[in-house]
PDB file of C-alpha atoms in Angstrom:
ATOM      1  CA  UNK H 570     -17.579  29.486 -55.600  1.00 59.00           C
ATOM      2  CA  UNK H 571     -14.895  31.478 -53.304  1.00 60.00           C
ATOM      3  CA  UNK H 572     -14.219  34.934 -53.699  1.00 87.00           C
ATOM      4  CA  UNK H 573     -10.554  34.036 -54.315  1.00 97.00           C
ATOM      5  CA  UNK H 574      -8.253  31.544 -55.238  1.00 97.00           C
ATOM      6  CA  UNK H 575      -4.104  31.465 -54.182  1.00 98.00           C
ATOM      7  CA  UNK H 576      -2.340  29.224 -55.470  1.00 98.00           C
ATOM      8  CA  UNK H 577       1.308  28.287 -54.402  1.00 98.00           C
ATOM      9  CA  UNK H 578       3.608  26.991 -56.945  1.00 98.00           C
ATOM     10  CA  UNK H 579       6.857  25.346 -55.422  1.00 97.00           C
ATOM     11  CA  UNK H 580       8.100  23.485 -58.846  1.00 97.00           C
ATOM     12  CA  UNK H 581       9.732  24.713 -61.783  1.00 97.00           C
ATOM     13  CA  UNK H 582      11.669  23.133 -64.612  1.00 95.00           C
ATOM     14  CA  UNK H 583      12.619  20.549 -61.971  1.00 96.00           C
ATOM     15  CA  UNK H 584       9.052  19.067 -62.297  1.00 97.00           C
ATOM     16  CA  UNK H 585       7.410  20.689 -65.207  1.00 98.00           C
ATOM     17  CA  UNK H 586       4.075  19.209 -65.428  1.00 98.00           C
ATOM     18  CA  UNK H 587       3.419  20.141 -61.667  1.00 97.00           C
ATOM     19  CA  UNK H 588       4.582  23.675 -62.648  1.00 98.00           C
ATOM     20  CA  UNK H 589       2.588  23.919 -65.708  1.00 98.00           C
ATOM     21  CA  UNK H 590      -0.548  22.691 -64.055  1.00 98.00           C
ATOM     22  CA  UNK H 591      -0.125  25.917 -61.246  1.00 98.00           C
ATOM     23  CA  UNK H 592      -0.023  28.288 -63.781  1.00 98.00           C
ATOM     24  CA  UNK H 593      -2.673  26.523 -65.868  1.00 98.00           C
ATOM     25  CA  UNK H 594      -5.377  26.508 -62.806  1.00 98.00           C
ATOM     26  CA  UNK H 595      -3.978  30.550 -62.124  1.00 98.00           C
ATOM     27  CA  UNK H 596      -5.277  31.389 -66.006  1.00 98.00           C
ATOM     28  CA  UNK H 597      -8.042  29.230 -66.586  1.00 98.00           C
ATOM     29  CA  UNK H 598      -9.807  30.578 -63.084  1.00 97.00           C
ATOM     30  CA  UNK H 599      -8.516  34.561 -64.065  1.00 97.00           C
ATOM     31  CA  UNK H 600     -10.327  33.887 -67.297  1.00 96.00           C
ATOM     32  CA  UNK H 601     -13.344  32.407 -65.488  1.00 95.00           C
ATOM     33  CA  UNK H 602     -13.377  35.796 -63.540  1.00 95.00           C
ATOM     34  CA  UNK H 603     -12.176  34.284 -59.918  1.00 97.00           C
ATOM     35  CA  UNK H 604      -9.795  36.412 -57.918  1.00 97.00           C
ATOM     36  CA  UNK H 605      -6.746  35.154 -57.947  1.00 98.00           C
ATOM     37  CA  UNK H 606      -3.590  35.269 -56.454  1.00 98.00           C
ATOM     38  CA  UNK H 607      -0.390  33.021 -57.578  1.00 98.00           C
ATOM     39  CA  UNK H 608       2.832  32.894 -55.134  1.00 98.00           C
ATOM     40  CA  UNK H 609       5.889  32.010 -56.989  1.00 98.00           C
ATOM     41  CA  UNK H 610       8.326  29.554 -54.109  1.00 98.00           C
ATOM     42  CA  UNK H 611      11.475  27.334 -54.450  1.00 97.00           C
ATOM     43  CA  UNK H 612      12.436  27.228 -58.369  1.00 97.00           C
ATOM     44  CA  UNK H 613       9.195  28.501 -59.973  1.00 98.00           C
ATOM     45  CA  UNK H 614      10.874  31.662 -58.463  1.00 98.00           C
ATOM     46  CA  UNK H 615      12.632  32.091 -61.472  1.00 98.00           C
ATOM     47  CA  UNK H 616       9.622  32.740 -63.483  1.00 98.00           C
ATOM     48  CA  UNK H 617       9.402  36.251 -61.737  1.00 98.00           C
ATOM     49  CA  UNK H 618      12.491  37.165 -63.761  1.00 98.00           C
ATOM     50  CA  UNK H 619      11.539  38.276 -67.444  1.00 98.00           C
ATOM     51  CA  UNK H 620      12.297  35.798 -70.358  1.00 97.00           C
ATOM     52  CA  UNK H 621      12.703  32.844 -67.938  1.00 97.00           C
ATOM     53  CA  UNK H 622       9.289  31.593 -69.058  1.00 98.00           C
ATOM     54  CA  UNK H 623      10.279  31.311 -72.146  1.00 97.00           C
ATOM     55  CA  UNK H 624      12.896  28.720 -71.529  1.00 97.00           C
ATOM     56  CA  UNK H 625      10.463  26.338 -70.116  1.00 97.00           C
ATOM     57  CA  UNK H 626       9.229  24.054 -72.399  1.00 94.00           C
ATOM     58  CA  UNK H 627       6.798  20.772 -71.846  1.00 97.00           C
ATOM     59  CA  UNK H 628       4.673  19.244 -74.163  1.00 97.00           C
ATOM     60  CA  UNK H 629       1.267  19.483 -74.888  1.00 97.00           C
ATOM     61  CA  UNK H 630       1.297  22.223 -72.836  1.00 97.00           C
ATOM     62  CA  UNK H 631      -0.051  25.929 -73.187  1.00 97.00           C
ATOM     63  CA  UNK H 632       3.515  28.043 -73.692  1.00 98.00           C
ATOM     64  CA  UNK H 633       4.033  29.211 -69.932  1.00 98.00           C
ATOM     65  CA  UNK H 634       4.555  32.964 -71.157  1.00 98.00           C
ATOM     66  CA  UNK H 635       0.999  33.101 -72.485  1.00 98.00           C
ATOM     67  CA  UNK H 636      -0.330  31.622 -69.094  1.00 98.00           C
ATOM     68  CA  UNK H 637       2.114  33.942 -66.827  1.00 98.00           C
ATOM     69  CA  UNK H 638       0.868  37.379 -69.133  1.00 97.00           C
ATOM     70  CA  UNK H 639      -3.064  35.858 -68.715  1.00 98.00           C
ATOM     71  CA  UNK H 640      -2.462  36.104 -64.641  1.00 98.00           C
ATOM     72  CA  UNK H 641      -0.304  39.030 -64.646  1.00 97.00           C
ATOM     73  CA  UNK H 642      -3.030  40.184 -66.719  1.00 96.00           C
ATOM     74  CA  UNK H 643      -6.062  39.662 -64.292  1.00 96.00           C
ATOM     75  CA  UNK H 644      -4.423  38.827 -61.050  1.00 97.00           C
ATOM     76  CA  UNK H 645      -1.573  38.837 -58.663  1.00 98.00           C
ATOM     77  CA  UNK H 646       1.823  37.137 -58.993  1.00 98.00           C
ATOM     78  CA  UNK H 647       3.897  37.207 -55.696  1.00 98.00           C
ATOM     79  CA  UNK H 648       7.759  35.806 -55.470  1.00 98.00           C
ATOM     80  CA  UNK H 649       8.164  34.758 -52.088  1.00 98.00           C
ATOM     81  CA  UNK H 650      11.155  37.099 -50.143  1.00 98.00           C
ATOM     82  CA  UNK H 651      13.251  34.136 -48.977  1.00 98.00           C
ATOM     83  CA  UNK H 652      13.297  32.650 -52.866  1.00 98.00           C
ATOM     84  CA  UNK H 653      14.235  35.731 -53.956  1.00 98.00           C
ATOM     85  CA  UNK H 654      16.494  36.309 -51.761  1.00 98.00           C
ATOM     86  CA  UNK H 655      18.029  32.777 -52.058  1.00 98.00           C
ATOM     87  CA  UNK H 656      18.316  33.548 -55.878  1.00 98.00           C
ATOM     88  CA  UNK H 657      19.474  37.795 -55.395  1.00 98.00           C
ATOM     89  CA  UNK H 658      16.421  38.491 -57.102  1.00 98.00           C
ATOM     90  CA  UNK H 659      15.368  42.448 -55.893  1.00 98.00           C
ATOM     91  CA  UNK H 660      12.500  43.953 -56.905  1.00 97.00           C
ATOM     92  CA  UNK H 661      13.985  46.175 -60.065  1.00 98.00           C
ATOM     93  CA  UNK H 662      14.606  42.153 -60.822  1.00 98.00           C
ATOM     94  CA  UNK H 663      11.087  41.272 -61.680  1.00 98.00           C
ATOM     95  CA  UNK H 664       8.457  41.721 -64.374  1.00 97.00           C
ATOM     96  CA  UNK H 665       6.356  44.661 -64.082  1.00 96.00           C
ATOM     97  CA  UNK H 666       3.487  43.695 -61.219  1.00 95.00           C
ATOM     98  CA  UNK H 667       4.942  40.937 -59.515  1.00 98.00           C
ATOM     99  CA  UNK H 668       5.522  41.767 -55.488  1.00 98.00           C
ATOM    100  CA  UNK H 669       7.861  40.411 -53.405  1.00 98.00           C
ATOM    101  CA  UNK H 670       5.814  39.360 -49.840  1.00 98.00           C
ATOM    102  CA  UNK H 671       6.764  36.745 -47.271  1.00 98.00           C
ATOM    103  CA  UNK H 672       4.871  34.079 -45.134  1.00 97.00           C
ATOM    104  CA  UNK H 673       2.896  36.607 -43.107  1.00 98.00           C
ATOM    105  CA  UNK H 674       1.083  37.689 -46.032  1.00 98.00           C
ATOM    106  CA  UNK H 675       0.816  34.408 -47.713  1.00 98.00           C
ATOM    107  CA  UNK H 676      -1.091  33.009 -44.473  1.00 98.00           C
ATOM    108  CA  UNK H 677      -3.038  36.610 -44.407  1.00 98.00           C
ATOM    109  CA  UNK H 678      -4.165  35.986 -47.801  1.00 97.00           C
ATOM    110  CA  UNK H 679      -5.016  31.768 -47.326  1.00 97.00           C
ATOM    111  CA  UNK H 680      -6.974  32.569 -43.921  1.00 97.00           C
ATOM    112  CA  UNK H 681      -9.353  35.227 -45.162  1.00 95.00           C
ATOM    113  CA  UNK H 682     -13.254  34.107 -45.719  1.00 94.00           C
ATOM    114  CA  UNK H 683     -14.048  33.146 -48.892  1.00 95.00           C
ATOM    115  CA  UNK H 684     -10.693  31.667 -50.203  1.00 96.00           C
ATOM    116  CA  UNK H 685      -9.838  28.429 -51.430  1.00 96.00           C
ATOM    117  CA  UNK H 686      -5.766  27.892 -51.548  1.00 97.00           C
ATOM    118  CA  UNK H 687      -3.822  25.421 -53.448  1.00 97.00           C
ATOM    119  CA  UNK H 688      -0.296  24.083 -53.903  1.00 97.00           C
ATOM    120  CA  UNK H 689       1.185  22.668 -56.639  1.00 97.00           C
TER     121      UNK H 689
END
């Protein structure tokens, strides 16, 4: 199993069940005790903000604010610096724990051994 998982979500509430699945795969492996790292790009970027979460609904679907607080909890949630920026989201922005990091750390992270990346 790798060391550590990153996983890039690029959707939001402009394709929910893509989104949900990201944050889904980010809790279940934190509860499964893998390393994980989730980077927040294009309109998921809006889940760095506090109470956006909770205005995301879908279906049959765990409530995103339970699976965001399960990574925050065990991992690390990134907002990309050119979403944020796009958006003026600044750090004092963000929920507690979430960094703002760019493309040069995303690709330092993805290219170390022992990690397995996915995008959603």
């Amino acid at each position: 199993m790798p060391k550590k998982l990153v996983i890039k979500v690029t959707a939001g509430a402009d394709s929910p069940e893509r989104c949900s699945q990201a944050f889904t795969v980010a809790a279940v492996a934190v509860a499964s005790g893998v390393e994980v790292s989730l980077w927040l790009t294009g309109e998921s970027a809006w889940f760095a903000l506090p109470g956006r979460a909770a205005e995301f609904e879908l279906p049959h679907a765990a409530p995103l604010p339970d699976l965001v607080e399960a990574v925050r909890a065990g991992g690390l949630i990134t907002l990309c610096s050119q979403c944020a920026a796009r958006r003026d989201i600044s750090e004092k922005d963000v929920l507690e724990g979430v960094r703002i990091a760019g493309a040069q750390v995303f690709v330092q992270e993805i290219m170390a051994d022992g990690v397995q990346a996915l995008v959603y």
